[in-house]
């Protein structure tokens, strides 16, 4: 049997090898030839977790939270429209200590209400110093509620001009939604004789006010007892947030160096990764990153990720920089 490979076999093997090399380069390099790297950041959490998650109701974002908690503990219904009591979610839970017991704060949707709300939208007209720029009231001359509305509507207008993103949760329906009764009553922008233009950041914007229908949830505040000691609450929080646990003694010197640099300035490497970086990824249970191709096999966004390293909590973040993910 002739051991010499045929020309067809040779070409097939050569093309396959070339494709593999090209695929590897595409995986590591972006469209502009910049090298893609995986970056690890560690952020130290000062103190035990329960100190970050237990809140003082007198200092929370809503002045009604104390009343909401008192009602929930006594088995009474306390409801809010649109605003979630305590701003406590599964991703960012809040707890409170009351008479030696720790309660998990929350809310459930119990109804829906249809309501009409004023919506402020801004659109760019001209630079404030342009000769043909119309006169506009300065944002600083408006009432407090209007100033907030202009700041938020400005983000939406800026995003439409592709000059920056709009913050989620603030911008709604391409502008700012007035929900506070006192703010609506005090507003100059919402009045029938309100200004047609407003000036903000050296730009004149046209003012558009519409009144639109919203269907808003009604929340009932909840408070569930979960622990009788800070140690028990700490265990609950560890179980929820900590993905990995290991000590310095368990890691090689190369892995320790990676972790130390990740905490200071962040640590990054192109694929294929060094032994030290691979060891860290395995210890974090992030094996899907090892082949450098996580977008195809494990690219699902996750919430907060934490590691307990040598008895200290760290938030950690993994992201690609450079290449196609820049």
JSON list of N, CA and C in Angstrom, two decimals, residues 215-284:
[
{"chain": "A", "resi": 215, "resn": "UNK", "atom": "N", "xyz": [-50.42, 51.45, 33.31]},
{"chain": "A", "resi": 215, "resn": "UNK", "atom": "CA", "xyz": [-50.99, 50.38, 34.15]},
{"chain": "A", "resi": 215, "resn": "UNK", "atom": "C", "xyz": [-49.92, 49.98, 35.16]},
{"chain": "A", "resi": 216, "resn": "UNK", "atom": "N", "xyz": [-50.14, 50.37, 36.41]},
{"chain": "A", "resi": 216, "resn": "UNK", "atom": "CA", "xyz": [-49.11, 50.24, 37.42]},
{"chain": "A", "resi": 216, "resn": "UNK", "atom": "C", "xyz": [-49.46, 49.17, 38.44]},
{"chain": "A", "resi": 217, "resn": "UNK", "atom": "N", "xyz": [-48.46, 48.43, 38.93]},
{"chain": "A", "resi": 217, "resn": "UNK", "atom": "CA", "xyz": [-48.72, 47.40, 39.94]},
{"chain": "A", "resi": 217, "resn": "UNK", "atom": "C", "xyz": [-48.99, 48.01, 41.31]},
{"chain": "A", "resi": 218, "resn": "UNK", "atom": "N", "xyz": [-49.77, 47.31, 42.09]},
{"chain": "A", "resi": 218, "resn": "UNK", "atom": "CA", "xyz": [-49.98, 47.64, 43.50]},
{"chain": "A", "resi": 218, "resn": "UNK", "atom": "C", "xyz": [-49.25, 46.59, 44.33]},
{"chain": "A", "resi": 219, "resn": "UNK", "atom": "N", "xyz": [-48.34, 47.02, 45.20]},
{"chain": "A", "resi": 219, "resn": "UNK", "atom": "CA", "xyz": [-47.53, 46.12, 46.01]},
{"chain": "A", "resi": 219, "resn": "UNK", "atom": "C", "xyz": [-48.04, 46.08, 47.45]},
{"chain": "A", "resi": 220, "resn": "UNK", "atom": "N", "xyz": [-47.95, 44.91, 48.04]},
{"chain": "A", "resi": 220, "resn": "UNK", "atom": "CA", "xyz": [-48.18, 44.78, 49.48]},
{"chain": "A", "resi": 220, "resn": "UNK", "atom": "C", "xyz": [-46.86, 44.44, 50.15]},
{"chain": "A", "resi": 221, "resn": "UNK", "atom": "N", "xyz": [-46.49, 45.20, 51.17]},
{"chain": "A", "resi": 221, "resn": "UNK", "atom": "CA", "xyz": [-45.23, 44.99, 51.87]},
{"chain": "A", "resi": 221, "resn": "UNK", "atom": "C", "xyz": [-45.24, 43.68, 52.63]},
{"chain": "A", "resi": 222, "resn": "UNK", "atom": "N", "xyz": [-44.09, 42.99, 52.65]},
{"chain": "A", "resi": 222, "resn": "UNK", "atom": "CA", "xyz": [-43.95, 41.75, 53.40]},
{"chain": "A", "resi": 222, "resn": "UNK", "atom": "C", "xyz": [-42.70, 41.82, 54.27]},
{"chain": "A", "resi": 223, "resn": "UNK", "atom": "N", "xyz": [-42.73, 41.10, 55.39]},
{"chain": "A", "resi": 223, "resn": "UNK", "atom": "CA", "xyz": [-41.57, 40.99, 56.28]},
{"chain": "A", "resi": 223, "resn": "UNK", "atom": "C", "xyz": [-41.56, 39.58, 56.85]},
{"chain": "A", "resi": 224, "resn": "UNK", "atom": "N", "xyz": [-40.60, 38.78, 56.40]},
{"chain": "A", "resi": 224, "resn": "UNK", "atom": "CA", "xyz": [-40.54, 37.37, 56.78]},
{"chain": "A", "resi": 224, "resn": "UNK", "atom": "C", "xyz": [-39.40, 37.13, 57.76]},
{"chain": "A", "resi": 225, "resn": "UNK", "atom": "N", "xyz": [-39.67, 36.58, 58.95]},
{"chain": "A", "resi": 225, "resn": "UNK", "atom": "CA", "xyz": [-38.57, 36.29, 59.88]},
{"chain": "A", "resi": 225, "resn": "UNK", "atom": "C", "xyz": [-37.70, 35.15, 59.34]},
{"chain": "A", "resi": 226, "resn": "UNK", "atom": "N", "xyz": [-36.38, 35.36, 59.34]},
{"chain": "A", "resi": 226, "resn": "UNK", "atom": "CA", "xyz": [-35.48, 34.35, 58.77]},
{"chain": "A", "resi": 226, "resn": "UNK", "atom": "C", "xyz": [-34.35, 33.93, 59.70]},
{"chain": "A", "resi": 227, "resn": "UNK", "atom": "N", "xyz": [-34.03, 34.72, 60.71]},
{"chain": "A", "resi": 227, "resn": "UNK", "atom": "CA", "xyz": [-32.89, 34.38, 61.56]},
{"chain": "A", "resi": 227, "resn": "UNK", "atom": "C", "xyz": [-33.04, 35.02, 62.93]},
{"chain": "A", "resi": 228, "resn": "UNK", "atom": "N", "xyz": [-32.45, 34.35, 63.94]},
{"chain": "A", "resi": 228, "resn": "UNK", "atom": "CA", "xyz": [-32.49, 34.85, 65.31]},
{"chain": "A", "resi": 228, "resn": "UNK", "atom": "C", "xyz": [-31.13, 35.35, 65.77]},
{"chain": "A", "resi": 229, "resn": "UNK", "atom": "N", "xyz": [-30.15, 35.34, 64.88]},
{"chain": "A", "resi": 229, "resn": "UNK", "atom": "CA", "xyz": [-28.81, 35.81, 65.25]},
{"chain": "A", "resi": 229, "resn": "UNK", "atom": "C", "xyz": [-28.09, 36.31, 64.00]},
{"chain": "A", "resi": 230, "resn": "UNK", "atom": "N", "xyz": [-27.11, 37.19, 64.18]},
{"chain": "A", "resi": 230, "resn": "UNK", "atom": "CA", "xyz": [-26.34, 37.65, 63.01]},
{"chain": "A", "resi": 230, "resn": "UNK", "atom": "C", "xyz": [-25.56, 36.53, 62.35]},
{"chain": "A", "resi": 231, "resn": "UNK", "atom": "N", "xyz": [-25.14, 35.52, 63.13]},
{"chain": "A", "resi": 231, "resn": "UNK", "atom": "CA", "xyz": [-24.41, 34.40, 62.57]},
{"chain": "A", "resi": 231, "resn": "UNK", "atom": "C", "xyz": [-25.29, 33.59, 61.62]},
{"chain": "A", "resi": 232, "resn": "UNK", "atom": "N", "xyz": [-26.56, 33.40, 62.00]},
{"chain": "A", "resi": 232, "resn": "UNK", "atom": "CA", "xyz": [-27.48, 32.66, 61.13]},
{"chain": "A", "resi": 232, "resn": "UNK", "atom": "C", "xyz": [-27.76, 33.45, 59.85]},
{"chain": "A", "resi": 233, "resn": "UNK", "atom": "N", "xyz": [-27.93, 34.75, 59.98]},
{"chain": "A", "resi": 233, "resn": "UNK", "atom": "CA", "xyz": [-28.15, 35.57, 58.79]},
{"chain": "A", "resi": 233, "resn": "UNK", "atom": "C", "xyz": [-26.93, 35.55, 57.88]},
{"chain": "A", "resi": 234, "resn": "UNK", "atom": "N", "xyz": [-25.75, 35.55, 58.50]},
{"chain": "A", "resi": 234, "resn": "UNK", "atom": "CA", "xyz": [-24.52, 35.48, 57.70]},
{"chain": "A", "resi": 234, "resn": "UNK", "atom": "C", "xyz": [-24.49, 34.19, 56.88]},
{"chain": "A", "resi": 235, "resn": "UNK", "atom": "N", "xyz": [-24.89, 33.08, 57.49]},
{"chain": "A", "resi": 235, "resn": "UNK", "atom": "CA", "xyz": [-24.92, 31.81, 56.78]},
{"chain": "A", "resi": 235, "resn": "UNK", "atom": "C", "xyz": [-25.91, 31.85, 55.62]},
{"chain": "A", "resi": 236, "resn": "UNK", "atom": "N", "xyz": [-27.04, 32.50, 55.82]},
{"chain": "A", "resi": 236, "resn": "UNK", "atom": "CA", "xyz": [-28.05, 32.63, 54.76]},
{"chain": "A", "resi": 236, "resn": "UNK", "atom": "C", "xyz": [-27.47, 33.41, 53.57]},
{"chain": "A", "resi": 237, "resn": "UNK", "atom": "N", "xyz": [-26.79, 34.51, 53.87]},
{"chain": "A", "resi": 237, "resn": "UNK", "atom": "CA", "xyz": [-26.23, 35.34, 52.81]},
{"chain": "A", "resi": 237, "resn": "UNK", "atom": "C", "xyz": [-25.08, 34.64, 52.09]},
{"chain": "A", "resi": 238, "resn": "UNK", "atom": "N", "xyz": [-24.27, 33.90, 52.83]},
{"chain": "A", "resi": 238, "resn": "UNK", "atom": "CA", "xyz": [-23.20, 33.12, 52.17]},
{"chain": "A", "resi": 238, "resn": "UNK", "atom": "C", "xyz": [-23.79, 32.12, 51.20]},
{"chain": "A", "resi": 239, "resn": "UNK", "atom": "N", "xyz": [-24.84, 31.42, 51.65]},
{"chain": "A", "resi": 239, "resn": "UNK", "atom": "CA", "xyz": [-25.46, 30.42, 50.79]},
{"chain": "A", "resi": 239, "resn": "UNK", "atom": "C", "xyz": [-26.03, 31.04, 49.52]},
{"chain": "A", "resi": 240, "resn": "UNK", "atom": "N", "xyz": [-26.50, 32.26, 49.61]},
{"chain": "A", "resi": 240, "resn": "UNK", "atom": "CA", "xyz": [-27.11, 32.91, 48.45]},
{"chain": "A", "resi": 240, "resn": "UNK", "atom": "C", "xyz": [-26.09, 33.50, 47.49]},
{"chain": "A", "resi": 241, "resn": "UNK", "atom": "N", "xyz": [-25.03, 34.12, 48.02]},
{"chain": "A", "resi": 241, "resn": "UNK", "atom": "CA", "xyz": [-24.16, 34.93, 47.16]},
{"chain": "A", "resi": 241, "resn": "UNK", "atom": "C", "xyz": [-22.78, 34.35, 46.88]},
{"chain": "A", "resi": 242, "resn": "UNK", "atom": "N", "xyz": [-22.25, 33.53, 47.77]},
{"chain": "A", "resi": 242, "resn": "UNK", "atom": "CA", "xyz": [-20.87, 33.08, 47.60]},
{"chain": "A", "resi": 242, "resn": "UNK", "atom": "C", "xyz": [-20.82, 31.88, 46.66]},
{"chain": "A", "resi": 243, "resn": "UNK", "atom": "N", "xyz": [-20.11, 32.04, 45.54]},
{"chain": "A", "resi": 243, "resn": "UNK", "atom": "CA", "xyz": [-20.01, 30.98, 44.54]},
{"chain": "A", "resi": 243, "resn": "UNK", "atom": "C", "xyz": [-18.85, 30.02, 44.81]},
{"chain": "A", "resi": 244, "resn": "UNK", "atom": "N", "xyz": [-17.77, 30.53, 45.42]},
{"chain": "A", "resi": 244, "resn": "UNK", "atom": "CA", "xyz": [-16.57, 29.71, 45.60]},
{"chain": "A", "resi": 244, "resn": "UNK", "atom": "C", "xyz": [-15.90, 30.07, 46.91]},
{"chain": "A", "resi": 245, "resn": "UNK", "atom": "N", "xyz": [-15.19, 29.09, 47.48]},
{"chain": "A", "resi": 245, "resn": "UNK", "atom": "CA", "xyz": [-14.48, 29.30, 48.75]},
{"chain": "A", "resi": 245, "resn": "UNK", "atom": "C", "xyz": [-13.16, 28.54, 48.68]},
{"chain": "A", "resi": 246, "resn": "UNK", "atom": "N", "xyz": [-12.08, 29.24, 48.96]},
{"chain": "A", "resi": 246, "resn": "UNK", "atom": "CA", "xyz": [-10.78, 28.58, 49.01]},
{"chain": "A", "resi": 246, "resn": "UNK", "atom": "C", "xyz": [-9.82, 29.45, 49.81]},
{"chain": "A", "resi": 247, "resn": "UNK", "atom": "N", "xyz": [-8.71, 28.86, 50.19]},
{"chain": "A", "resi": 247, "resn": "UNK", "atom": "CA", "xyz": [-7.74, 29.58, 51.01]},
{"chain": "A", "resi": 247, "resn": "UNK", "atom": "C", "xyz": [-6.45, 29.80, 50.22]},
{"chain": "A", "resi": 248, "resn": "UNK", "atom": "N", "xyz": [-5.64, 30.68, 50.71]},
{"chain": "A", "resi": 248, "resn": "UNK", "atom": "CA", "xyz": [-4.36, 30.97, 50.09]},
{"chain": "A", "resi": 248, "resn": "UNK", "atom": "C", "xyz": [-3.47, 29.73, 50.06]},
{"chain": "A", "resi": 249, "resn": "UNK", "atom": "N", "xyz": [-3.53, 28.95, 51.12]},
{"chain": "A", "resi": 249, "resn": "UNK", "atom": "CA", "xyz": [-2.68, 27.76, 51.22]},
{"chain": "A", "resi": 249, "resn": "UNK", "atom": "C", "xyz": [-3.01, 26.73, 50.14]},
{"chain": "A", "resi": 250, "resn": "UNK", "atom": "N", "xyz": [-4.24, 26.76, 49.66]},
{"chain": "A", "resi": 250, "resn": "UNK", "atom": "CA", "xyz": [-4.68, 25.79, 48.65]},
{"chain": "A", "resi": 250, "resn": "UNK", "atom": "C", "xyz": [-4.23, 26.17, 47.25]},
{"chain": "A", "resi": 251, "resn": "UNK", "atom": "N", "xyz": [-3.69, 27.35, 47.06]},
{"chain": "A", "resi": 251, "resn": "UNK", "atom": "CA", "xyz": [-3.40, 27.85, 45.73]},
{"chain": "A", "resi": 251, "resn": "UNK", "atom": "C", "xyz": [-1.89, 27.92, 45.51]},
{"chain": "A", "resi": 252, "resn": "UNK", "atom": "N", "xyz": [-1.48, 27.75, 44.25]},
{"chain": "A", "resi": 252, "resn": "UNK", "atom": "CA", "xyz": [-0.08, 27.87, 43.89]},
{"chain": "A", "resi": 252, "resn": "UNK", "atom": "C", "xyz": [0.35, 29.33, 43.95]},
{"chain": "A", "resi": 253, "resn": "UNK", "atom": "N", "xyz": [1.66, 29.56, 43.90]},
{"chain": "A", "resi": 253, "resn": "UNK", "atom": "CA", "xyz": [2.16, 30.94, 43.93]},
{"chain": "A", "resi": 253, "resn": "UNK", "atom": "C", "xyz": [1.69, 31.70, 42.71]},
{"chain": "A", "resi": 254, "resn": "UNK", "atom": "N", "xyz": [1.62, 31.05, 41.56]},
{"chain": "A", "resi": 254, "resn": "UNK", "atom": "CA", "xyz": [1.15, 31.71, 40.34]},
{"chain": "A", "resi": 254, "resn": "UNK", "atom": "C", "xyz": [-0.30, 32.15, 40.49]},
{"chain": "A", "resi": 255, "resn": "UNK", "atom": "N", "xyz": [-1.14, 31.31, 41.08]},
{"chain": "A", "resi": 255, "resn": "UNK", "atom": "CA", "xyz": [-2.54, 31.67, 41.29]},
{"chain": "A", "resi": 255, "resn": "UNK", "atom": "C", "xyz": [-2.66, 32.81, 42.30]},
{"chain": "A", "resi": 256, "resn": "UNK", "atom": "N", "xyz": [-1.83, 32.78, 43.35]},
{"chain": "A", "resi": 256, "resn": "UNK", "atom": "CA", "xyz": [-1.85, 33.87, 44.32]},
{"chain": "A", "resi": 256, "resn": "UNK", "atom": "C", "xyz": [-1.50, 35.21, 43.66]},
{"chain": "A", "resi": 257, "resn": "UNK", "atom": "N", "xyz": [-0.53, 35.17, 42.77]},
{"chain": "A", "resi": 257, "resn": "UNK", "atom": "CA", "xyz": [-0.13, 36.40, 42.07]},
{"chain": "A", "resi": 257, "resn": "UNK", "atom": "C", "xyz": [-1.28, 36.94, 41.23]},
{"chain": "A", "resi": 258, "resn": "UNK", "atom": "N", "xyz": [-2.00, 36.05, 40.57]},
{"chain": "A", "resi": 258, "resn": "UNK", "atom": "CA", "xyz": [-3.15, 36.47, 39.76]},
{"chain": "A", "resi": 258, "resn": "UNK", "atom": "C", "xyz": [-4.19, 37.14, 40.64]},
{"chain": "A", "resi": 259, "resn": "UNK", "atom": "N", "xyz": [-4.50, 36.52, 41.77]},
{"chain": "A", "resi": 259, "resn": "UNK", "atom": "CA", "xyz": [-5.51, 37.05, 42.67]},
{"chain": "A", "resi": 259, "resn": "UNK", "atom": "C", "xyz": [-5.10, 38.40, 43.26]},
{"chain": "A", "resi": 260, "resn": "UNK", "atom": "N", "xyz": [-3.82, 38.52, 43.60]},
{"chain": "A", "resi": 260, "resn": "UNK", "atom": "CA", "xyz": [-3.35, 39.78, 44.16]},
{"chain": "A", "resi": 260, "resn": "UNK", "atom": "C", "xyz": [-3.46, 40.92, 43.14]},
{"chain": "A", "resi": 261, "resn": "UNK", "atom": "N", "xyz": [-3.08, 40.65, 41.90]},
{"chain": "A", "resi": 261, "resn": "UNK", "atom": "CA", "xyz": [-3.16, 41.68, 40.87]},
{"chain": "A", "resi": 261, "resn": "UNK", "atom": "C", "xyz": [-4.61, 41.98, 40.50]},
{"chain": "A", "resi": 262, "resn": "UNK", "atom": "N", "xyz": [-5.46, 40.95, 40.55]},
{"chain": "A", "resi": 262, "resn": "UNK", "atom": "CA", "xyz": [-6.88, 41.16, 40.23]},
{"chain": "A", "resi": 262, "resn": "UNK", "atom": "C", "xyz": [-7.54, 42.11, 41.22]},
{"chain": "A", "resi": 263, "resn": "UNK", "atom": "N", "xyz": [-7.05, 42.10, 42.46]},
{"chain": "A", "resi": 263, "resn": "UNK", "atom": "CA", "xyz": [-7.63, 42.98, 43.47]},
{"chain": "A", "resi": 263, "resn": "UNK", "atom": "C", "xyz": [-7.14, 44.41, 43.33]},
{"chain": "A", "resi": 264, "resn": "UNK", "atom": "N", "xyz": [-5.95, 44.60, 42.85]},
{"chain": "A", "resi": 264, "resn": "UNK", "atom": "CA", "xyz": [-5.40, 45.96, 42.76]},
{"chain": "A", "resi": 264, "resn": "UNK", "atom": "C", "xyz": [-5.82, 46.65, 41.47]},
{"chain": "A", "resi": 265, "resn": "UNK", "atom": "N", "xyz": [-5.35, 46.15, 40.34]},
{"chain": "A", "resi": 265, "resn": "UNK", "atom": "CA", "xyz": [-5.62, 46.82, 39.07]},
{"chain": "A", "resi": 265, "resn": "UNK", "atom": "C", "xyz": [-6.44, 45.98, 38.10]},
{"chain": "A", "resi": 266, "resn": "UNK", "atom": "N", "xyz": [-6.79, 44.77, 38.52]},
{"chain": "A", "resi": 266, "resn": "UNK", "atom": "CA", "xyz": [-7.43, 43.86, 37.57]},
{"chain": "A", "resi": 266, "resn": "UNK", "atom": "C", "xyz": [-6.37, 43.04, 36.86]},
{"chain": "A", "resi": 267, "resn": "UNK", "atom": "N", "xyz": [-6.70, 41.81, 36.54]},
{"chain": "A", "resi": 267, "resn": "UNK", "atom": "CA", "xyz": [-5.75, 40.91, 35.87]},
{"chain": "A", "resi": 267, "resn": "UNK", "atom": "C", "xyz": [-6.38, 40.42, 34.57]},
{"chain": "A", "resi": 268, "resn": "UNK", "atom": "N", "xyz": [-5.60, 40.44, 33.48]},
{"chain": "A", "resi": 268, "resn": "UNK", "atom": "CA", "xyz": [-6.14, 39.98, 32.20]},
{"chain": "A", "resi": 268, "resn": "UNK", "atom": "C", "xyz": [-5.08, 39.21, 31.42]},
{"chain": "A", "resi": 269, "resn": "UNK", "atom": "N", "xyz": [-5.57, 38.29, 30.60]},
{"chain": "A", "resi": 269, "resn": "UNK", "atom": "CA", "xyz": [-4.72, 37.46, 29.74]},
{"chain": "A", "resi": 269, "resn": "UNK", "atom": "C", "xyz": [-5.47, 37.11, 28.47]},
{"chain": "A", "resi": 270, "resn": "UNK", "atom": "N", "xyz": [-4.73, 36.94, 27.36]},
{"chain": "A", "resi": 270, "resn": "UNK", "atom": "CA", "xyz": [-5.35, 36.36, 26.17]},
{"chain": "A", "resi": 270, "resn": "UNK", "atom": "C", "xyz": [-5.39, 34.84, 26.29]},
{"chain": "A", "resi": 271, "resn": "UNK", "atom": "N", "xyz": [-6.25, 34.23, 25.51]},
{"chain": "A", "resi": 271, "resn": "UNK", "atom": "CA", "xyz": [-6.31, 32.77, 25.46]},
{"chain": "A", "resi": 271, "resn": "UNK", "atom": "C", "xyz": [-5.24, 32.27, 24.51]},
{"chain": "A", "resi": 272, "resn": "UNK", "atom": "N", "xyz": [-4.54, 31.15, 24.81]},
{"chain": "A", "resi": 272, "resn": "UNK", "atom": "CA", "xyz": [-4.72, 30.24, 25.95]},
{"chain": "A", "resi": 272, "resn": "UNK", "atom": "C", "xyz": [-4.13, 30.82, 27.23]},
{"chain": "A", "resi": 273, "resn": "UNK", "atom": "N", "xyz": [-4.78, 30.57, 28.35]},
{"chain": "A", "resi": 273, "resn": "UNK", "atom": "CA", "xyz": [-4.41, 31.19, 29.61]},
{"chain": "A", "resi": 273, "resn": "UNK", "atom": "C", "xyz": [-3.27, 30.44, 30.28]},
{"chain": "A", "resi": 274, "resn": "UNK", "atom": "N", "xyz": [-2.56, 31.17, 31.12]},
{"chain": "A", "resi": 274, "resn": "UNK", "atom": "CA", "xyz": [-1.45, 30.59, 31.87]},
{"chain": "A", "resi": 274, "resn": "UNK", "atom": "C", "xyz": [-1.99, 29.61, 32.90]},
{"chain": "A", "resi": 275, "resn": "UNK", "atom": "N", "xyz": [-1.10, 28.79, 33.44]},
{"chain": "A", "resi": 275, "resn": "UNK", "atom": "CA", "xyz": [-1.51, 27.80, 34.45]},
{"chain": "A", "resi": 275, "resn": "UNK", "atom": "C", "xyz": [-2.11, 28.48, 35.68]},
{"chain": "A", "resi": 276, "resn": "UNK", "atom": "N", "xyz": [-1.50, 29.60, 36.08]},
{"chain": "A", "resi": 276, "resn": "UNK", "atom": "CA", "xyz": [-2.01, 30.30, 37.26]},
{"chain": "A", "resi": 276, "resn": "UNK", "atom": "C", "xyz": [-3.42, 30.84, 37.06]},
{"chain": "A", "resi": 277, "resn": "UNK", "atom": "N", "xyz": [-3.67, 31.42, 35.89]},
{"chain": "A", "resi": 277, "resn": "UNK", "atom": "CA", "xyz": [-5.00, 31.97, 35.61]},
{"chain": "A", "resi": 277, "resn": "UNK", "atom": "C", "xyz": [-6.02, 30.85, 35.47]},
{"chain": "A", "resi": 278, "resn": "UNK", "atom": "N", "xyz": [-5.63, 29.76, 34.83]},
{"chain": "A", "resi": 278, "resn": "UNK", "atom": "CA", "xyz": [-6.53, 28.63, 34.70]},
{"chain": "A", "resi": 278, "resn": "UNK", "atom": "C", "xyz": [-6.88, 28.06, 36.08]},
{"chain": "A", "resi": 279, "resn": "UNK", "atom": "N", "xyz": [-5.90, 28.02, 36.97]},
{"chain": "A", "resi": 279, "resn": "UNK", "atom": "CA", "xyz": [-6.15, 27.51, 38.31]},
{"chain": "A", "resi": 279, "resn": "UNK", "atom": "C", "xyz": [-7.18, 28.38, 39.04]},
{"chain": "A", "resi": 280, "resn": "UNK", "atom": "N", "xyz": [-7.07, 29.69, 38.87]},
{"chain": "A", "resi": 280, "resn": "UNK", "atom": "CA", "xyz": [-8.01, 30.61, 39.50]},
{"chain": "A", "resi": 280, "resn": "UNK", "atom": "C", "xyz": [-9.41, 30.42, 38.92]},
{"chain": "A", "resi": 281, "resn": "UNK", "atom": "N", "xyz": [-9.53, 30.29, 37.61]},
{"chain": "A", "resi": 281, "resn": "UNK", "atom": "CA", "xyz": [-10.83, 30.10, 36.99]},
{"chain": "A", "resi": 281, "resn": "UNK", "atom": "C", "xyz": [-11.50, 28.80, 37.46]},
{"chain": "A", "resi": 282, "resn": "UNK", "atom": "N", "xyz": [-10.70, 27.75, 37.61]},
{"chain": "A", "resi": 282, "resn": "UNK", "atom": "CA", "xyz": [-11.24, 26.48, 38.11]},
{"chain": "A", "resi": 282, "resn": "UNK", "atom": "C", "xyz": [-11.69, 26.65, 39.56]},
{"chain": "A", "resi": 283, "resn": "UNK", "atom": "N", "xyz": [-10.88, 27.35, 40.37]},
{"chain": "A", "resi": 283, "resn": "UNK", "atom": "CA", "xyz": [-11.24, 27.56, 41.77]},
{"chain": "A", "resi": 283, "resn": "UNK", "atom": "C", "xyz": [-12.52, 28.39, 41.91]},
{"chain": "A", "resi": 284, "resn": "UNK", "atom": "N", "xyz": [-12.76, 29.27, 40.95]},
{"chain": "A", "resi": 284, "resn": "UNK", "atom": "CA", "xyz": [-13.98, 30.08, 40.96]},
{"chain": "A", "resi": 284, "resn": "UNK", "atom": "C", "xyz": [-15.17, 29.33, 40.35]}
]
